[in-house]
CSV table of C-alpha atoms in Angstrom, one decimal:
chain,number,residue,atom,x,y,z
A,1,UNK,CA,-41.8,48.8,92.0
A,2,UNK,CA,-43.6,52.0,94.3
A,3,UNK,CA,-44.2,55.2,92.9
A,4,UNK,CA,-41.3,56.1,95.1
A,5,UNK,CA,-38.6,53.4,93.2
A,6,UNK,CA,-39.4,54.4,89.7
A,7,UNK,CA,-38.8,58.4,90.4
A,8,UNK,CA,-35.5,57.4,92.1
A,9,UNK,CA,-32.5,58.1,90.1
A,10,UNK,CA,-33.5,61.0,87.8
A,11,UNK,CA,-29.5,61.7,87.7
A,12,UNK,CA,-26.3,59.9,86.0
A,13,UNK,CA,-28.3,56.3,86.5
A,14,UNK,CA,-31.9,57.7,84.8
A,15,UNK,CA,-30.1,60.1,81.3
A,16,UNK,CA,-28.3,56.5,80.9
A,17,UNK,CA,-31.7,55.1,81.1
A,18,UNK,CA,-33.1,57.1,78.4
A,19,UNK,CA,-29.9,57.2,76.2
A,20,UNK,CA,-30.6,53.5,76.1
A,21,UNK,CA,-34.2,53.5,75.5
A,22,UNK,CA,-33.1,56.2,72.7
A,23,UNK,CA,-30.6,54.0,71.3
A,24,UNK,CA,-32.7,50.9,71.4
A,25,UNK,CA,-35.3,52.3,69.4
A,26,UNK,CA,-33.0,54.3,66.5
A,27,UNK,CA,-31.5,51.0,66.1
A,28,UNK,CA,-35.3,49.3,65.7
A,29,UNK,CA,-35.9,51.6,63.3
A,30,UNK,CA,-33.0,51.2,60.9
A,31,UNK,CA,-33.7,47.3,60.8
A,32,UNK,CA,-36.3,45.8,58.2
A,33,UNK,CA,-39.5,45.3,58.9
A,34,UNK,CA,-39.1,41.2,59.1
A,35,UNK,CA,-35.7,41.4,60.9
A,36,UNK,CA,-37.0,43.5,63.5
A,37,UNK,CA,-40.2,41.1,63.6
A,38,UNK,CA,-37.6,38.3,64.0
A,39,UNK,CA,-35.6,39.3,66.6
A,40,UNK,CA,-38.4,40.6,68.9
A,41,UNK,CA,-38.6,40.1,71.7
A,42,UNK,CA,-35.5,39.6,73.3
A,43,UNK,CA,-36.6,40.0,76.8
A,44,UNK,CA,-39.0,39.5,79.4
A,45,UNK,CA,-42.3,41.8,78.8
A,46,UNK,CA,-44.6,43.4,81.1
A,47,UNK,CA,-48.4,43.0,81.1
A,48,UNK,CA,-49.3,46.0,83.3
A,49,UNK,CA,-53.1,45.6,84.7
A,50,UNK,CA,-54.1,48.5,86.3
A,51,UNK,CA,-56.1,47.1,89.0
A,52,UNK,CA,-55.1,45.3,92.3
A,53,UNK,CA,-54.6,41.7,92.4
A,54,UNK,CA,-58.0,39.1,92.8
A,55,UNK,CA,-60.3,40.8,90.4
A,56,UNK,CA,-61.1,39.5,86.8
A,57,UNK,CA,-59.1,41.5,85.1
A,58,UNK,CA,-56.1,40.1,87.1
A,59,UNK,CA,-57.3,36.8,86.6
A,60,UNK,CA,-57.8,37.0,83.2
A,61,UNK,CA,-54.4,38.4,82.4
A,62,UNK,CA,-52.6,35.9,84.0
A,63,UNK,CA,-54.6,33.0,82.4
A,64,UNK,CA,-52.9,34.8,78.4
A,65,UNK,CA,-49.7,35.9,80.5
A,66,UNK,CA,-48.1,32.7,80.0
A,67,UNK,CA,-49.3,30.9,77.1
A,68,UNK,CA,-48.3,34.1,75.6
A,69,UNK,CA,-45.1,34.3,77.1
A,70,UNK,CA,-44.6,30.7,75.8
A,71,UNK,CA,-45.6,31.7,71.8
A,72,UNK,CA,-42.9,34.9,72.0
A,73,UNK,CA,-40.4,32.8,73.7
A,74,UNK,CA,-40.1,34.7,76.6
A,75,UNK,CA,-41.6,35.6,79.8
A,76,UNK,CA,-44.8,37.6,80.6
A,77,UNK,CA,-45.1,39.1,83.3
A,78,UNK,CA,-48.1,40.6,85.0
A,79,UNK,CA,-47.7,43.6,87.0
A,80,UNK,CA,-50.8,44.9,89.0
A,81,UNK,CA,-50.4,48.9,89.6
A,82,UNK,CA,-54.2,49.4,90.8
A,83,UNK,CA,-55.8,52.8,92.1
A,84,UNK,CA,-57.5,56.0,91.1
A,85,UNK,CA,-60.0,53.9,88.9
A,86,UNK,CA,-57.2,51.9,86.4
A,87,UNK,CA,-55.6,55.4,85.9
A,88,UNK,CA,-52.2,54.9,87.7
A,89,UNK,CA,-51.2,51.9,85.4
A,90,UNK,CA,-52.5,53.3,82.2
A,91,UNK,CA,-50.3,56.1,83.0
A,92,UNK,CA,-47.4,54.1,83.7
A,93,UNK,CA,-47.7,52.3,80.5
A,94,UNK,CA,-48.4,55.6,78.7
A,95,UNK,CA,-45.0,56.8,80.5
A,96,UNK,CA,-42.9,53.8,79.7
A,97,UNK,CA,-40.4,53.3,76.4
A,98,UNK,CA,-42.7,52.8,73.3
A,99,UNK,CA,-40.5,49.7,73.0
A,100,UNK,CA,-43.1,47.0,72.7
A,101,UNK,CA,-41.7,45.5,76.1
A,102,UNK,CA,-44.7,47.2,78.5
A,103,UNK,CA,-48.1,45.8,77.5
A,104,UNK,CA,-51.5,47.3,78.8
A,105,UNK,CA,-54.2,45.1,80.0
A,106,UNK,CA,-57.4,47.3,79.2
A,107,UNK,CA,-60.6,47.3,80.1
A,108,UNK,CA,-63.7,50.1,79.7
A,109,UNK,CA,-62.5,52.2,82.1
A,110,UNK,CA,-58.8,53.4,81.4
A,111,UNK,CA,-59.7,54.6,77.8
A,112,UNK,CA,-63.4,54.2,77.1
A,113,UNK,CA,-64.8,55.9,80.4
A,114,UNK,CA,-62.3,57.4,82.7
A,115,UNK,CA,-61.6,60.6,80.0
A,116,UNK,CA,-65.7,61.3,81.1
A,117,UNK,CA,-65.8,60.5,84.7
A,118,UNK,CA,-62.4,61.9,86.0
A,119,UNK,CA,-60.4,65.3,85.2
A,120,UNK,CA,-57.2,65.9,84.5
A,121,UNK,CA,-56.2,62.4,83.4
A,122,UNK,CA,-52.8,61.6,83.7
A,123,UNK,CA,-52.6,60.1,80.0
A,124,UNK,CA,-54.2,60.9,76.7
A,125,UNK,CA,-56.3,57.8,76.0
A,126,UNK,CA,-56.5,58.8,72.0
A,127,UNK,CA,-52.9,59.9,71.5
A,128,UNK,CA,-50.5,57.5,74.2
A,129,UNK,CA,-51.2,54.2,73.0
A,130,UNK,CA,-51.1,51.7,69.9
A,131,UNK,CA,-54.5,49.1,69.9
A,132,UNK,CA,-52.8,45.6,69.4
A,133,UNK,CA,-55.8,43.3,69.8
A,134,UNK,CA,-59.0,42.1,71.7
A,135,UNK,CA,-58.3,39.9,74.6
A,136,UNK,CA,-62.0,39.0,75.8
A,137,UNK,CA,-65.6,40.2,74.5
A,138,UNK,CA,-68.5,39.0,76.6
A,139,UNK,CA,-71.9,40.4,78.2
A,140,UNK,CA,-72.9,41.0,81.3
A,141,UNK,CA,-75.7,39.1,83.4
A,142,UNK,CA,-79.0,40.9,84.8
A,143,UNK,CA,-80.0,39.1,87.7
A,144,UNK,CA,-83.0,40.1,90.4
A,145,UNK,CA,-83.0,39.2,94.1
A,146,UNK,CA,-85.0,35.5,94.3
A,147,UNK,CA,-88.2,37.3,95.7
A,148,UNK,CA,-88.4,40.1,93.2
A,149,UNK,CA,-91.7,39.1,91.4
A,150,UNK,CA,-90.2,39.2,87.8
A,151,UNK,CA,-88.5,36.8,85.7
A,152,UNK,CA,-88.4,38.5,82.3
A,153,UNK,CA,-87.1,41.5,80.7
A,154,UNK,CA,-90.5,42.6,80.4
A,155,UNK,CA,-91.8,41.9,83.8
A,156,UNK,CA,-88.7,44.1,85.5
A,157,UNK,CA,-89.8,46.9,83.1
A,158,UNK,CA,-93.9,46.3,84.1
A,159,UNK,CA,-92.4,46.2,87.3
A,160,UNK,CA,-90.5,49.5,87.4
A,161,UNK,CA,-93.1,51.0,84.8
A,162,UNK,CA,-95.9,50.5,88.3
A,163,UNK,CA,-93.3,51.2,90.7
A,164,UNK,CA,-91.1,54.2,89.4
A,165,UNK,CA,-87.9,54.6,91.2
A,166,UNK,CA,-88.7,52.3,93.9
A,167,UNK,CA,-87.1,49.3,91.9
A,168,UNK,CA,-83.1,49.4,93.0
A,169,UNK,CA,-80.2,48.5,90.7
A,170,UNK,CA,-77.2,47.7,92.2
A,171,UNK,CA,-73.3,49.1,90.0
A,172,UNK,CA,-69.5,48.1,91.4
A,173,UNK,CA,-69.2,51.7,91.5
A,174,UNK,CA,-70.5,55.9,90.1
A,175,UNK,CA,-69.4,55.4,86.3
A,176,UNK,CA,-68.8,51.2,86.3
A,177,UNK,CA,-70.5,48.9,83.5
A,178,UNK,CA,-73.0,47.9,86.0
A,179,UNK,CA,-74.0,51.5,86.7
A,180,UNK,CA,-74.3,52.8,83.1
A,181,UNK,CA,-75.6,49.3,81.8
A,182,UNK,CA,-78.7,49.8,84.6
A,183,UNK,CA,-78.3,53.7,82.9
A,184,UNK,CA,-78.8,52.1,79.4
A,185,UNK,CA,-81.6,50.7,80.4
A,186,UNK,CA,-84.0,53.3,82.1
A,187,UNK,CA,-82.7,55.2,78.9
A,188,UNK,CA,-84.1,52.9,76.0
A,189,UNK,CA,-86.7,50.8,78.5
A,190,UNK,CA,-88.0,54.2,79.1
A,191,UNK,CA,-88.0,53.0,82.8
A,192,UNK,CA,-87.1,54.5,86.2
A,193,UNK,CA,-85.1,52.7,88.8
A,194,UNK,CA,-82.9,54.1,91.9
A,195,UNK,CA,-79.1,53.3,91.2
A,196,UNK,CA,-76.8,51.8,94.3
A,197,UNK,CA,-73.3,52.6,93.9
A,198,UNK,CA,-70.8,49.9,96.2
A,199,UNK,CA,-66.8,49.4,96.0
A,200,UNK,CA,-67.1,46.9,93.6
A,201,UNK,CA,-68.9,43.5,92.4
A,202,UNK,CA,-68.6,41.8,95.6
A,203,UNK,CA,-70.3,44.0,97.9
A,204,UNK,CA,-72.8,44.9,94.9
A,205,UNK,CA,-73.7,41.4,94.7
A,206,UNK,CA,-73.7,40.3,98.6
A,207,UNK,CA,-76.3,42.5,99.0
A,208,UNK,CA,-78.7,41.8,96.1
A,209,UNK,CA,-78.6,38.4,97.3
A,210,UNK,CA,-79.5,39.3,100.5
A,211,UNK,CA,-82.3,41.4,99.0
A,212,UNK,CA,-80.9,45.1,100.1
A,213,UNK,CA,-81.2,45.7,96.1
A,214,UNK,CA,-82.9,44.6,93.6
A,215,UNK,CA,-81.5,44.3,90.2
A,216,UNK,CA,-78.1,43.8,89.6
A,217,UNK,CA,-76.6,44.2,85.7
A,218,UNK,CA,-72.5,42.8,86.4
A,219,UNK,CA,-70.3,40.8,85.5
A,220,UNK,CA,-71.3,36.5,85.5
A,221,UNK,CA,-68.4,34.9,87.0
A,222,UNK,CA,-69.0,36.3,90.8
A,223,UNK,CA,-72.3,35.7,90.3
A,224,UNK,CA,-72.4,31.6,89.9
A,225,UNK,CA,-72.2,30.7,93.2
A,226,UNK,CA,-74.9,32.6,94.4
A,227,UNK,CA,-77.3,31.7,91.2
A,228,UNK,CA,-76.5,28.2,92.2
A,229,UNK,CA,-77.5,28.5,95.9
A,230,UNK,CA,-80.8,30.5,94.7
A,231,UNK,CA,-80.8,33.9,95.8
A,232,UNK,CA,-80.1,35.5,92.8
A,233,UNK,CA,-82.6,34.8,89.8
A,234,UNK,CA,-80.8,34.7,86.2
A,235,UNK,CA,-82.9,37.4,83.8
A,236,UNK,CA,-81.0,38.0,80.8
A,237,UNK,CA,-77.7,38.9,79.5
A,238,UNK,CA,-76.6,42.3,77.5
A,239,UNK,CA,-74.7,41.0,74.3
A,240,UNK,CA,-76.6,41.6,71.0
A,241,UNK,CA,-76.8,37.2,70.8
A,242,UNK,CA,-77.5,34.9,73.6
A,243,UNK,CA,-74.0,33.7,75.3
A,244,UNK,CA,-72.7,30.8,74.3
A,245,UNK,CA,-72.3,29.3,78.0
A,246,UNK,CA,-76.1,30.8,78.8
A,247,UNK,CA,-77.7,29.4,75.5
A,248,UNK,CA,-81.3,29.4,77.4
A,249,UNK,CA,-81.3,32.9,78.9
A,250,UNK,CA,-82.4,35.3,76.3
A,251,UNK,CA,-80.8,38.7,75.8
A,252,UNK,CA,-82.4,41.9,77.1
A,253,UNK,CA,-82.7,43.0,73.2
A,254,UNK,CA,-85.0,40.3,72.9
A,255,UNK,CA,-87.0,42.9,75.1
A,256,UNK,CA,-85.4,46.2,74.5
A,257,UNK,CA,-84.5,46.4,70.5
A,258,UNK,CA,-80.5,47.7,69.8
A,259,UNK,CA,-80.2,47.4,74.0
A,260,UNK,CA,-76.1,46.0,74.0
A,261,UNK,CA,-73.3,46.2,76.4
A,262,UNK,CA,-70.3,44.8,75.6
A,263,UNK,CA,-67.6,43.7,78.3
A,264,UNK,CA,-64.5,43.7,76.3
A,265,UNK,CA,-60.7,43.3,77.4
A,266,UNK,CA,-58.1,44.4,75.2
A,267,UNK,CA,-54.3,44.6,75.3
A,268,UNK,CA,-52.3,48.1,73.8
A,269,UNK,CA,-49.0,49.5,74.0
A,270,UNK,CA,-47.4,53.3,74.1
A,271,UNK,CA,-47.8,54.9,71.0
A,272,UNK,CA,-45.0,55.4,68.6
A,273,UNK,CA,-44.0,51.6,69.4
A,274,UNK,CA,-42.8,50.1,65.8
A,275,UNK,CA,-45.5,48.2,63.8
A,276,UNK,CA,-43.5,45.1,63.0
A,277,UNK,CA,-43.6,45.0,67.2
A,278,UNK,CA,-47.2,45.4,67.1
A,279,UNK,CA,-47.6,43.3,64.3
A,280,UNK,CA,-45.9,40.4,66.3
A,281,UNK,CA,-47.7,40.6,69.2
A,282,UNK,CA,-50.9,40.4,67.7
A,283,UNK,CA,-49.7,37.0,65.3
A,284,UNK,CA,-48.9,35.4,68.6
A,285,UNK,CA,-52.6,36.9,70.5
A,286,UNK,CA,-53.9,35.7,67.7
A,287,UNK,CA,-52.8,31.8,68.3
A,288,UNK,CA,-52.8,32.3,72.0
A,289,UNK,CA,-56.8,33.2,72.3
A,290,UNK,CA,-57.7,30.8,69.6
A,291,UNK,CA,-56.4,28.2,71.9
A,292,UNK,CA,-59.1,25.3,72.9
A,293,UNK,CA,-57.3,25.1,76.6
A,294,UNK,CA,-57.0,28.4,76.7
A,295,UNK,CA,-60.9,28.7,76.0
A,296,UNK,CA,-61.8,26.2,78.7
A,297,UNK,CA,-60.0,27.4,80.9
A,298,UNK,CA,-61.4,30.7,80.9
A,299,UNK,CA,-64.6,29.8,80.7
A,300,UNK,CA,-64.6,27.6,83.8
A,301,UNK,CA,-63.4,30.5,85.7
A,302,UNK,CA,-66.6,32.2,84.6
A,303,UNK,CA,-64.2,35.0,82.1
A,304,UNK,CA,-66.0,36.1,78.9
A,305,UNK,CA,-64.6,34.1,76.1
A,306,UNK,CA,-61.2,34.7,74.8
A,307,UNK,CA,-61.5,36.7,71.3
A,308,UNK,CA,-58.8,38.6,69.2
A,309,UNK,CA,-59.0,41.6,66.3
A,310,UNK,CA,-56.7,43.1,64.4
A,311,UNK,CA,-54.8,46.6,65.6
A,312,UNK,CA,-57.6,48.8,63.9
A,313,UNK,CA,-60.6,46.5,64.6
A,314,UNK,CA,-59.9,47.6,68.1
A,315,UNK,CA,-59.3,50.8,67.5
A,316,UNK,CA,-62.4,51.1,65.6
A,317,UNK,CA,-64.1,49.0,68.7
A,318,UNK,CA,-63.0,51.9,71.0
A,319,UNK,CA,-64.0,54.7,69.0
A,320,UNK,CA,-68.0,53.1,68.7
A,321,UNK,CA,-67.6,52.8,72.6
A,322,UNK,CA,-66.1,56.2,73.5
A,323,UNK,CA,-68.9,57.6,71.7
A,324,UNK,CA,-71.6,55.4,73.1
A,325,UNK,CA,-70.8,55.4,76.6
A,326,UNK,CA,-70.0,59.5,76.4
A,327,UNK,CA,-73.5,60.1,75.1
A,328,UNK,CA,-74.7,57.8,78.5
A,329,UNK,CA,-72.8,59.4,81.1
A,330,UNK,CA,-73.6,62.9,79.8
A,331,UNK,CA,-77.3,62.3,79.3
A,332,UNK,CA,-77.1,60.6,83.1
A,333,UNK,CA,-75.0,64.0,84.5
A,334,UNK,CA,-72.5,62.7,85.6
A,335,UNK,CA,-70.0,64.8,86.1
A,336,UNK,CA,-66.1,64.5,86.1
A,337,UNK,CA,-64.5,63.6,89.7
């Protein structure tokens, strides 16, 4: 459905709308706890990702979509509403009932980042929606161009120490986790190096590869093909332990003590949605993600491994990385778009 379709109708056909929704959730609220646990759901959900179809996150949702949909006993589906940086489907899910039948697929930037890097936000990212659990928790991959002259942590930091600013680090974008992970970096490393902003991963990549840019700190998955043909040189990857799937490549903290970046995907819903709704959703997660096909899947794909959390380990998750990444982007100066 367009912007256009879901402002249609604010007459007779949109009050019967919200009389319903009204209804719907005065009756969820007179119902016990387990009866309302029970009964839910009773119809199809939505897993809104706010990013256009083909990217990971996409991919990613689609891969718990319908395992999910299979534990509830109904079906998931995934709705991509992309544009204006993950903001237009956050705001859709922040607009829809608080019903537990509109699911967020979240990732740093609708309510880590975006409150920093864009004004007048469409949403409140503390007060319009419920945490329900993890979804994925990975670590990105620092990779240099084959015929950078480094192959360690510490050699790219020797490297940009004798060079400063001349070293280039390529980001998917002003304010992505490749830009403030090269940020984080040159922050702790103590290190200059020129940042390169592209439209995203792909074009980031294609041209570290082709040695236009040095350094690139992204996401692994996109990465694979071009490790395996041998124009991009594996360095280290940004989670506080060495990946699972990368046992032999150490982590930049190995390096750079307390340097972490976590990639994490997460699912929410509106806030004010019922708990034993929450609760439900995050007993089946819980099964879903723990799932050995479900795992392998994922991780031939090249996803970060499927992990879930309770409702408040996430919230406490976000908190820790509102207040990390905030600190970043205002020592950086980067200023709201």
């Amino acid at each position: 459905m367009n912007g256009q379709d879901s402002n249609h109708g604010r007459g007779g056909l949109g009050r019967r709308a919200t009389f319903a929704a009204a209804a719907s959730l005065a009756t969820a609220a007179l119902l016990p706890r387990g009866s309302l646990a029970q009964s839910y759901p009773t119809r199809p959900l939505r897993m809104i990702v706010p990013f256009v179809p083909g990217g990971g996150a996409d991919l990613t949702a689609r891969f718990v979509a319908e395992p999910l949909g299979a534990e509830l006993g109904q079906t998931v589906i995934v709705e991509n509403r992309g544009g204006a940086g993950g903001t237009i489907g956050t705001a859709a899910v922040a607009q829809a009932p608080a019903d537990g039948y509109t699911l967020l697929y979240g990732t740093p930037g609708p309510l880590i980042t975006n409150r920093f890097l864009m004004a007048n936000l469409p949403y409140d990212p503390d007060r319009d929606f419920a945490p329900v659990s993890l979804l994925t928790q990975g670590a990105y991959l620092m990779v240099v161009n084959k015929d950078v002259p480094a192959r360690t942590v510490a050699e790219v930091i020797a490297l940009a120490k004798a060079r400063p600013g001349e070293l280039t680090f390529a980001s998917a974008g002003i304010g992505a986790g490749s830009h403030l992970s090269g940020e984080l970096l040159c922050m702790q490393a103590g290190i200059r190096m020129t940042h390169v902003p592209y439209r995203g991963t792909g074009l980031a990549l294609q041209d570290v590869a082709a040695g236009r840019v040095d350094i690139s700190i992204d996401t692994y998955g996109p990465m694979i093909p071009m490790i395996q043909e041998g124009l991009l040189r594996p360095v280290a990857v940004t989670s506080a332990r060495r990946a699972e799937d990368l046992p032999d490549i150490p982590t930049v903290a190995e390096t750079v003590p307390g340097f972490e970046v976590t990639v994490m995907n997460y699912l929410c819903v509106r806030a004010g949605t019922p708990q034993p709704m929450i609760h439900r959703l995050n007993q089946a997660l819980v099964k879903v993600l723990a799932e050995p096909a479900l795992r392998e899947r994922m991780r031939a794909a090249g996803a970060s491994p499927p992990v879930s959390s309770t409702p408040e380990e996430l919230g406490g998750l976000l908190r820790t990385e509102v207040a990390k990444w905030g600190d970043v982007i205002r020592r950086v100066g980067i200023r709201p778009s």
